[in-house]
């Protein structure tokens, strides 16, 4: 079953994007793989193999200044670039975001067409947005990864005295008993729900875990706006909204999340939710990526540095993002809302945590599984007929694996050179390499460490 976010984005793809190119099943997106300059040594992995190179004879490297026409969107997990803009993270990587100060703010239905038209270079995106166009061909790729959307839940009003699955687990219950206890509170009640695909899929998975069915309570189907009005006015006791921000606002008002997507992911059978959860990242046309591989890797590095701040100093990160998202989306998010968003709705994953996405094939969140599940859902619905791979819409794995390879090589070089006691230019370059390594800019960490070795 296709998720709410995926279904909505797939619909946008069909209505607004059409065929994004005529590349058939060619995962390169344009049918060509340019030869790497003979003066460069290949350091790319996967899709970047033969595309990303480093001049290992360069004893005096510099980080070039480039401009990137960037698009953000008015959603929490699509507006984190603002943190890097305000803190100078992009500038540190030699990147100027244009138009200044924050790039372009676009709706999700506008980003792909503007990428295709060459009006922007890079935009925030989810790979599933392009899956419905795979039969026609897709010429863009999501090339980074940042979070997993987990924005569904059964909620109970503050006055009901209801308890969450977490409360029952805190009492010593295991997951199997706790989910039963939490959802049995719905039996015989009126529960306001939406008829959208993703929250419906979530409800089915949650109820199955508790041995219940929708027949165990009275389902009253409403749109999200009407449901929210009933909930806020005290005319509903149990709701299951479709919108993540609506869930955030209700939790802020004291509503109890009986069971949420994040609960099932952490404790239950996450494999059943593959078409419900989606990743967010940056995307660009394949032609731009092949022409600007170094810039693409530096953009990815800035993204990981932003996530580091969200992890180590969430208040500082939210202090930048909250006024920005409120100004572009008309929301009224608070610091408490930001905590809910980052912990329950859109949890962000650090570079190390994304090892699960790109190296743990047993994980339900291995990078290709949610995309493959969406493709299969579309095929079952008769909306796709061809054979397609996750790499036809995403290079996020190749980017992470390339960065991880550069990280390991840089760290090894830095350790070796630190022990040798460098002086002069070599010592300065080693210090710069260490700064780049700490900033997740593994490409330039490798370049400067290599130069330090040449000058040792």
Short mmCIF file of C-alpha atoms in Angstrom, two decimals:
data_model
loop_
_atom_site.label_atom_id
_atom_site.label_comp_id
_atom_site.label_asym_id
_atom_site.label_seq_id
_atom_site.Cartn_x
_atom_site.Cartn_y
_atom_site.Cartn_z
CA UNK A 1 0.00 0.00 0.00
CA UNK A 2 1.40 3.40 -0.98
CA UNK A 3 2.03 5.86 1.86
CA UNK A 4 0.28 9.17 2.37
CA UNK A 5 3.41 11.18 1.62
CA UNK A 6 4.34 8.89 -1.22
CA UNK A 7 0.82 8.80 -2.62
CA UNK A 8 0.54 12.56 -2.49
CA UNK A 9 3.94 13.05 -4.08
CA UNK A 10 3.29 10.38 -6.68
CA UNK A 11 0.08 12.17 -7.56
CA UNK A 12 2.01 15.42 -7.91
CA UNK A 13 4.51 13.62 -10.10
CA UNK A 14 1.79 12.41 -12.41
CA UNK A 15 0.00 15.74 -12.55
CA UNK A 16 2.89 18.18 -12.62
CA UNK A 17 6.12 16.44 -13.49
CA UNK A 18 5.19 14.02 -16.23
CA UNK A 19 8.13 12.21 -17.77
CA UNK A 20 11.31 13.73 -16.44
CA UNK A 21 13.32 12.42 -19.34
CA UNK A 22 13.58 9.67 -21.89
CA UNK A 23 16.34 7.58 -20.44
CA UNK A 24 14.47 4.31 -20.22
CA UNK A 25 16.09 1.96 -17.73
CA UNK A 26 19.52 3.62 -17.93
CA UNK A 27 20.40 4.38 -14.30
CA UNK A 28 22.88 7.02 -15.43
CA UNK A 29 19.93 9.26 -16.29
CA UNK A 30 21.46 10.53 -19.54
CA UNK A 31 22.87 7.40 -21.11
CA UNK A 32 26.49 8.55 -20.85
CA UNK A 33 29.33 8.22 -18.39
CA UNK A 34 32.01 10.87 -18.99
CA UNK A 35 35.58 9.62 -18.74
CA UNK A 36 37.49 10.86 -15.70
CA UNK A 37 40.32 13.23 -16.56
CA UNK A 38 43.60 11.30 -16.82
CA UNK A 39 45.22 13.63 -14.29
CA UNK A 40 42.75 12.58 -11.59
CA UNK A 41 42.62 9.47 -9.43
CA UNK A 42 39.17 7.98 -9.02
CA UNK A 43 37.80 8.20 -5.47
CA UNK A 44 34.13 7.63 -6.28
CA UNK A 45 32.04 4.64 -5.27
CA UNK A 46 28.92 3.36 -7.01
CA UNK A 47 27.37 6.05 -9.19
CA UNK A 48 30.37 8.30 -8.47
CA UNK A 49 32.85 5.68 -9.71
CA UNK A 50 34.72 7.19 -12.64
CA UNK A 51 33.05 10.56 -12.03
CA UNK A 52 34.71 11.88 -8.85
CA UNK A 53 38.47 12.22 -8.95
CA UNK A 54 41.29 13.83 -6.98
CA UNK A 55 44.63 15.11 -8.24
CA UNK A 56 46.93 13.29 -5.84
CA UNK A 57 49.92 15.26 -7.19
CA UNK A 58 48.41 18.58 -6.04
CA UNK A 59 50.65 19.85 -3.26
CA UNK A 60 48.80 23.16 -2.84
CA UNK A 61 45.05 22.45 -2.97
CA UNK A 62 42.30 25.02 -2.50
CA UNK A 63 38.55 24.75 -2.06
CA UNK A 64 36.95 26.54 -5.01
CA UNK A 65 34.22 29.14 -4.56
CA UNK A 66 31.03 28.08 -6.31
CA UNK A 67 27.44 29.25 -6.41
CA UNK A 68 24.58 26.78 -6.08
CA UNK A 69 21.00 27.69 -6.91
CA UNK A 70 19.29 25.89 -4.04
CA UNK A 71 15.59 25.29 -3.32
CA UNK A 72 14.15 24.59 0.11
CA UNK A 73 10.50 23.72 0.82
CA UNK A 74 8.13 24.85 3.61
CA UNK A 75 8.37 21.64 5.65
CA UNK A 76 10.44 20.86 8.74
CA UNK A 77 12.63 18.23 7.12
CA UNK A 78 12.95 20.22 3.89
CA UNK A 79 14.28 23.43 5.43
CA UNK A 80 17.35 22.38 7.42
CA UNK A 81 19.71 24.04 4.94
CA UNK A 82 18.84 27.33 6.63
CA UNK A 83 20.87 26.20 9.64
CA UNK A 84 23.95 25.72 7.50
CA UNK A 85 23.37 29.01 5.70
CA UNK A 86 23.16 31.06 8.89
CA UNK A 87 26.10 29.34 10.58
CA UNK A 88 28.39 29.59 7.55
CA UNK A 89 28.65 25.86 6.95
CA UNK A 90 28.11 26.29 3.20
CA UNK A 91 30.67 29.10 3.10
CA UNK A 92 33.19 26.86 4.88
CA UNK A 93 32.75 24.38 2.03
CA UNK A 94 33.24 27.07 -0.62
CA UNK A 95 29.52 27.22 -1.50
CA UNK A 96 27.39 30.33 -1.85
CA UNK A 97 23.68 29.54 -1.81
CA UNK A 98 21.70 31.62 -4.30
CA UNK A 99 19.51 33.53 -4.53
CA UNK A 100 20.65 34.96 -1.23
CA UNK A 101 19.98 34.68 1.60
CA UNK A 102 18.14 31.33 1.68
CA UNK A 103 17.84 30.08 -1.88
CA UNK A 104 14.41 29.70 -3.44
CA UNK A 105 11.39 28.54 -1.43
CA UNK A 106 9.27 26.21 -3.53
CA UNK A 107 6.39 23.80 -3.03
CA UNK A 108 7.17 20.13 -3.51
CA UNK A 109 5.28 20.19 -6.80
CA UNK A 110 7.60 22.90 -8.14
CA UNK A 111 11.06 21.56 -7.35
CA UNK A 112 11.29 18.75 -9.92
CA UNK A 113 10.07 20.86 -12.86
CA UNK A 114 12.53 23.61 -11.99
CA UNK A 115 15.38 21.09 -11.73
CA UNK A 116 14.47 19.76 -15.17
CA UNK A 117 14.19 23.27 -16.63
CA UNK A 118 17.58 24.25 -15.21
CA UNK A 119 16.09 27.04 -13.09
CA UNK A 120 17.63 25.58 -9.92
CA UNK A 121 20.65 23.33 -9.44
CA UNK A 122 19.68 21.46 -6.29
CA UNK A 123 16.45 21.04 -4.35
CA UNK A 124 15.18 19.14 -1.35
CA UNK A 125 13.27 15.99 -2.29
CA UNK A 126 12.27 12.41 -1.47
CA UNK A 127 13.18 9.70 -3.99
CA UNK A 128 9.69 8.15 -4.01
CA UNK A 129 8.35 11.31 -5.60
CA UNK A 130 9.71 10.14 -8.95
CA UNK A 131 8.80 6.47 -8.87
CA UNK A 132 5.56 6.85 -10.85
CA UNK A 133 7.55 8.36 -13.75
CA UNK A 134 10.06 5.52 -13.97
CA UNK A 135 8.46 3.94 -17.03
CA UNK A 136 8.98 7.22 -18.87
CA UNK A 137 12.45 7.79 -17.42
CA UNK A 138 13.86 10.00 -14.68
CA UNK A 139 16.84 12.27 -15.24
CA UNK A 140 17.33 13.44 -11.64
CA UNK A 141 18.57 11.69 -8.52
CA UNK A 142 18.29 12.25 -4.79
CA UNK A 143 21.94 12.12 -3.73
CA UNK A 144 21.88 12.67 0.04
CA UNK A 145 19.91 11.37 3.02
CA UNK A 146 18.94 13.03 6.27
CA UNK A 147 15.81 11.77 8.05
CA UNK A 148 12.97 9.26 8.07
CA UNK A 149 9.40 10.53 8.14
CA UNK A 150 7.43 8.74 10.89
CA UNK A 151 4.44 11.04 11.21
CA UNK A 152 1.45 8.84 12.09
CA UNK A 153 -0.18 7.98 15.42
CA UNK A 154 -3.35 7.14 17.34
CA UNK A 155 -3.90 10.03 19.75
CA UNK A 156 -6.08 10.29 22.87
CA UNK A 157 -7.39 13.53 24.37
CA UNK A 158 -5.81 14.73 27.63
CA UNK A 159 -9.04 14.26 29.60
CA UNK A 160 -9.46 10.60 28.72
CA UNK A 161 -6.86 9.38 31.17
CA UNK A 162 -5.48 7.17 28.40
CA UNK A 163 -1.96 5.81 28.58
CA UNK A 164 0.58 5.38 25.81
CA UNK A 165 2.39 2.22 24.80
CA UNK A 166 5.50 3.82 26.28
CA UNK A 167 3.73 4.24 29.62
CA UNK A 168 2.84 0.55 29.69
CA UNK A 169 6.39 -0.41 28.75
CA UNK A 170 7.70 1.82 31.55
CA UNK A 171 5.54 -0.30 33.87
CA UNK A 172 7.50 -3.35 32.80
CA UNK A 173 5.37 -4.70 29.96
CA UNK A 174 7.01 -6.04 26.83
CA UNK A 175 6.07 -4.58 23.45
CA UNK A 176 3.55 -7.28 22.56
CA UNK A 177 1.52 -6.75 25.75
CA UNK A 178 1.98 -2.99 25.84
CA UNK A 179 0.64 -2.40 22.31
CA UNK A 180 -2.42 -4.48 23.18
CA UNK A 181 -3.00 -2.51 26.37
CA UNK A 182 -2.56 0.82 24.58
CA UNK A 183 -4.89 0.12 21.67
CA UNK A 184 -7.54 -1.75 23.66
CA UNK A 185 -8.40 1.70 24.98
CA UNK A 186 -9.97 2.33 21.56
CA UNK A 187 -12.40 -0.59 21.77
CA UNK A 188 -16.00 0.62 21.63
CA UNK A 189 -14.92 4.25 21.15
CA UNK A 190 -15.43 6.66 18.27
CA UNK A 191 -12.12 7.24 16.52
CA UNK A 192 -11.78 10.00 13.94
CA UNK A 193 -9.57 8.90 11.05
CA UNK A 194 -8.64 9.96 7.52
CA UNK A 195 -9.06 7.82 4.44
CA UNK A 196 -5.60 8.55 3.05
CA UNK A 197 -3.38 5.63 2.17
CA UNK A 198 -0.43 6.08 4.51
CA UNK A 199 -2.27 6.66 7.81
CA UNK A 200 -4.65 3.85 6.84
CA UNK A 201 -1.68 1.54 6.30
CA UNK A 202 -0.24 2.61 9.66
CA UNK A 203 -3.54 1.90 11.43
CA UNK A 204 -3.75 -1.55 9.89
CA UNK A 205 -0.22 -2.44 11.03
CA UNK A 206 -0.75 -1.05 14.55
CA UNK A 207 -4.11 -2.74 15.05
CA UNK A 208 -2.79 -6.06 13.75
CA UNK A 209 0.02 -5.87 16.31
CA UNK A 210 -2.66 -5.54 19.03
CA UNK A 211 -4.90 -8.27 17.62
CA UNK A 212 -7.61 -5.73 16.78
CA UNK A 213 -9.42 -4.61 13.64
CA UNK A 214 -11.25 -1.39 12.67
CA UNK A 215 -14.48 -3.22 13.59
CA UNK A 216 -13.48 -3.00 17.26
CA UNK A 217 -14.33 0.72 17.31
CA UNK A 218 -16.45 3.17 15.36
CA UNK A 219 -14.39 4.84 12.63
CA UNK A 220 -15.58 8.30 11.65
CA UNK A 221 -13.79 9.41 8.46
CA UNK A 222 -12.96 13.12 8.26
CA UNK A 223 -10.50 15.35 6.48
CA UNK A 224 -7.54 16.46 8.58
CA UNK A 225 -8.70 20.05 8.97
CA UNK A 226 -12.13 19.12 10.33
CA UNK A 227 -10.62 16.48 12.58
CA UNK A 228 -8.20 19.02 14.01
CA UNK A 229 -11.03 21.47 14.72
CA UNK A 230 -13.00 18.79 16.58
CA UNK A 231 -9.94 17.76 18.56
CA UNK A 232 -8.99 21.30 19.58
CA UNK A 233 -12.58 22.16 20.53
CA UNK A 234 -12.87 19.12 22.79
CA UNK A 235 -15.42 17.30 20.64
CA UNK A 236 -13.24 14.27 19.92
CA UNK A 237 -11.52 11.86 22.30
CA UNK A 238 -9.56 9.70 19.86
CA UNK A 239 -8.06 10.74 16.52
CA UNK A 240 -5.56 9.46 13.95
CA UNK A 241 -4.57 12.46 11.79
CA UNK A 242 -2.70 12.27 8.50
CA UNK A 243 -0.61 15.40 8.98
CA UNK A 244 2.61 15.35 11.00
CA UNK A 245 2.26 19.03 12.01
CA UNK A 246 -1.29 18.34 13.26
CA UNK A 247 0.04 15.52 15.42
CA UNK A 248 2.76 17.82 16.74
CA UNK A 249 0.27 20.55 17.64
CA UNK A 250 -2.04 18.10 19.42
CA UNK A 251 0.82 16.55 21.41
CA UNK A 252 1.78 20.09 22.41
CA UNK A 253 -1.80 20.49 23.73
CA UNK A 254 -1.39 17.41 25.92
CA UNK A 255 -2.80 14.70 23.62
CA UNK A 256 -1.36 11.26 24.31
CA UNK A 257 0.23 9.31 21.42
CA UNK A 258 -1.14 5.83 22.17
CA UNK A 259 0.96 4.21 19.44
CA UNK A 260 2.98 5.93 16.72
CA UNK A 261 5.01 4.99 13.68
CA UNK A 262 8.20 5.55 15.66
CA UNK A 263 6.98 3.12 18.36
CA UNK A 264 6.48 0.38 15.78
CA UNK A 265 9.82 1.15 14.13
CA UNK A 266 11.62 0.92 17.47
CA UNK A 267 9.81 -2.07 18.97
CA UNK A 268 7.57 -3.78 16.41
CA UNK A 269 7.71 -5.07 12.84
CA UNK A 270 9.09 -2.13 10.88
CA UNK A 271 9.15 -4.18 7.65
CA UNK A 272 5.38 -3.71 7.44
CA UNK A 273 5.83 0.07 7.25
CA UNK A 274 8.15 0.28 4.25
CA UNK A 275 5.68 2.26 2.13
CA UNK A 276 4.83 4.57 5.05
CA UNK A 277 8.31 5.88 5.89
CA UNK A 278 10.32 7.94 3.41
CA UNK A 279 13.76 9.57 3.40
CA UNK A 280 14.48 13.20 2.60
CA UNK A 281 17.58 14.49 0.85
CA UNK A 282 18.94 16.82 -1.79
CA UNK A 283 18.35 16.12 -5.47
CA UNK A 284 19.76 17.33 -8.77
CA UNK A 285 19.69 16.45 -12.44
CA UNK A 286 22.18 13.71 -13.33
CA UNK A 287 23.80 16.07 -15.83
CA UNK A 288 24.49 18.59 -13.03
CA UNK A 289 25.78 15.87 -10.69
CA UNK A 290 28.19 14.54 -13.30
CA UNK A 291 29.42 18.06 -14.07
CA UNK A 292 29.75 19.02 -10.40
CA UNK A 293 30.67 15.92 -8.39
CA UNK A 294 32.93 17.76 -5.92
CA UNK A 295 30.22 20.32 -5.16
CA UNK A 296 27.65 17.53 -4.71
CA UNK A 297 29.91 15.79 -2.18
CA UNK A 298 30.51 19.06 -0.33
CA UNK A 299 26.76 19.72 -0.20
CA UNK A 300 26.27 16.27 1.32
CA UNK A 301 29.00 17.01 3.86
CA UNK A 302 27.29 20.25 4.91
CA UNK A 303 24.09 18.26 5.41
CA UNK A 304 25.80 15.86 7.79
CA UNK A 305 27.34 18.77 9.68
CA UNK A 306 23.86 20.27 10.12
CA UNK A 307 22.59 16.95 11.48
CA UNK A 308 25.50 16.89 13.92
CA UNK A 309 24.32 20.21 15.35
CA UNK A 310 20.76 18.92 15.62
CA UNK A 311 22.15 16.04 17.65
CA UNK A 312 24.66 17.87 19.84
CA UNK A 313 22.83 21.19 20.35
CA UNK A 314 19.19 20.75 19.31
CA UNK A 315 18.14 24.06 20.86
CA UNK A 316 20.69 26.01 18.82
CA UNK A 317 19.61 24.25 15.62
CA UNK A 318 15.92 24.73 16.35
CA UNK A 319 16.54 28.35 17.31
CA UNK A 320 17.55 28.97 13.71
CA UNK A 321 15.06 26.70 11.97
CA UNK A 322 11.89 27.61 13.92
CA UNK A 323 11.65 31.28 12.89
CA UNK A 324 12.59 30.34 9.34
CA UNK A 325 9.97 27.60 8.91
CA UNK A 326 7.34 29.71 10.63
CA UNK A 327 8.05 32.55 8.20
CA UNK A 328 7.86 30.44 5.05
CA UNK A 329 5.14 27.97 6.06
CA UNK A 330 2.87 30.06 8.26
CA UNK A 331 3.30 27.62 11.13
CA UNK A 332 3.68 28.48 14.82
CA UNK A 333 6.22 25.90 15.89
CA UNK A 334 7.76 26.23 19.34
CA UNK A 335 10.89 24.71 20.86
CA UNK A 336 8.74 21.90 22.27
CA UNK A 337 7.30 21.26 18.81
CA UNK A 338 10.81 21.09 17.38
CA UNK A 339 11.69 18.41 19.90
CA UNK A 340 8.62 16.39 18.93
CA UNK A 341 9.40 16.80 15.23
CA UNK A 342 13.03 15.72 15.58
CA UNK A 343 12.32 12.82 17.93
CA UNK A 344 8.97 11.42 16.77
CA UNK A 345 7.97 12.78 13.36
CA UNK A 346 11.14 13.45 11.35
CA UNK A 347 14.08 11.92 13.23
CA UNK A 348 17.39 12.87 11.64
CA UNK A 349 20.22 10.35 11.34
CA UNK A 350 23.90 11.24 11.71
CA UNK A 351 26.56 10.03 9.29
CA UNK A 352 27.41 7.15 11.62
CA UNK A 353 23.76 6.27 12.20
CA UNK A 354 23.22 6.09 8.45
CA UNK A 355 25.49 3.06 8.38
CA UNK A 356 22.19 1.24 8.90
CA UNK A 357 20.79 2.74 5.69
CA UNK A 358 23.74 1.91 3.47
CA UNK A 359 25.54 -1.11 4.92
CA UNK A 360 22.98 -3.12 6.90
CA UNK A 361 21.01 -5.03 4.27
CA UNK A 362 19.00 -6.74 7.03
CA UNK A 363 17.59 -3.40 8.20
CA UNK A 364 14.06 -2.49 7.04
CA UNK A 365 15.51 0.96 6.32
CA UNK A 366 18.29 -0.24 4.04
CA UNK A 367 18.24 2.52 1.44
CA UNK A 368 16.68 0.58 -1.42
CA UNK A 369 13.92 -1.23 0.49
CA UNK A 370 11.40 1.63 0.92
CA UNK A 371 11.90 2.64 -2.73
CA UNK A 372 11.54 -0.94 -3.93
CA UNK A 373 8.38 -1.34 -1.83
CA UNK A 374 6.87 1.79 -3.38
CA UNK A 375 7.75 0.60 -6.89
CA UNK A 376 6.13 -2.75 -6.14
CA UNK A 377 3.02 -1.00 -4.83
CA UNK A 378 2.79 1.06 -8.00
CA UNK A 379 3.29 -2.04 -10.11
CA UNK A 380 0.55 -3.88 -8.20
CA UNK A 381 -1.74 -0.91 -8.83
CA UNK A 382 -1.00 -1.04 -12.56
CA UNK A 383 0.80 2.31 -12.49
CA UNK A 384 4.19 0.87 -13.48
CA UNK A 385 5.03 -1.93 -15.89
CA UNK A 386 8.81 -1.81 -16.32
CA UNK A 387 11.59 -3.25 -14.19
CA UNK A 388 13.29 -0.58 -12.13
CA UNK A 389 15.97 -0.25 -9.47
CA UNK A 390 16.26 2.11 -6.51
CA UNK A 391 19.32 3.64 -8.19
CA UNK A 392 16.99 4.93 -10.91
CA UNK A 393 15.86 7.62 -8.44
CA UNK A 394 18.55 7.72 -5.74
CA UNK A 395 22.32 7.93 -5.50
CA UNK A 396 22.25 8.49 -1.74
CA UNK A 397 24.00 5.18 -1.15
CA UNK A 398 26.82 6.03 -3.54
CA UNK A 399 27.31 9.41 -1.88
CA UNK A 400 27.47 7.95 1.63
CA UNK A 401 29.78 5.12 0.60
CA UNK A 402 32.08 7.54 -1.24
CA UNK A 403 32.21 9.87 1.77
CA UNK A 404 32.84 6.93 4.09
CA UNK A 405 35.74 5.77 1.92
CA UNK A 406 37.22 9.27 1.91
CA UNK A 407 36.67 9.52 5.67
CA UNK A 408 38.61 6.34 6.32
CA UNK A 409 41.48 7.31 4.00
CA UNK A 410 41.65 10.83 5.46
CA UNK A 411 41.68 9.61 9.05
CA UNK A 412 44.44 7.12 8.27
CA UNK A 413 46.55 9.78 6.56
CA UNK A 414 46.01 12.28 9.36
CA UNK A 415 46.99 9.74 12.02
CA UNK A 416 50.12 8.82 10.06
CA UNK A 417 51.15 12.44 9.53
CA UNK A 418 50.36 13.53 13.09
CA UNK A 419 52.79 10.94 14.38
CA UNK A 420 55.53 12.20 12.05
CA UNK A 421 55.70 15.72 13.51
CA UNK A 422 55.20 18.00 10.50
CA UNK A 423 56.31 21.62 10.26
CA UNK A 424 55.70 24.57 7.95
CA UNK A 425 53.27 24.29 5.06
CA UNK A 426 52.75 20.59 5.65
CA UNK A 427 51.72 21.22 9.27
CA UNK A 428 49.30 23.95 8.16
CA UNK A 429 47.74 21.64 5.57
CA UNK A 430 47.43 18.87 8.12
CA UNK A 431 45.61 21.26 10.47
CA UNK A 432 43.24 22.20 7.64
CA UNK A 433 42.67 18.52 6.88
CA UNK A 434 41.74 17.94 10.51
CA UNK A 435 39.26 20.84 10.38
CA UNK A 436 37.66 19.48 7.24
CA UNK A 437 37.45 16.01 8.77
CA UNK A 438 35.64 17.40 11.83
CA UNK A 439 33.27 19.32 9.54
CA UNK A 440 32.38 16.12 7.64
CA UNK A 441 34.03 17.50 4.50
CA UNK A 442 35.80 14.26 3.82
CA UNK A 443 36.70 15.13 0.22
CA UNK A 444 38.79 18.14 1.21
CA UNK A 445 40.11 16.39 4.32
CA UNK A 446 41.60 13.80 1.96
CA UNK A 447 42.91 16.43 -0.49
CA UNK A 448 44.66 18.49 2.19
CA UNK A 449 46.02 15.47 4.07
CA UNK A 450 47.41 14.17 0.81
CA UNK A 451 49.03 17.56 0.13
CA UNK A 452 50.54 17.56 3.63
CA UNK A 453 52.07 14.19 2.88
CA UNK A 454 53.53 15.52 -0.39
CA UNK A 455 55.06 18.48 1.47
CA UNK A 456 56.29 16.49 4.46
#
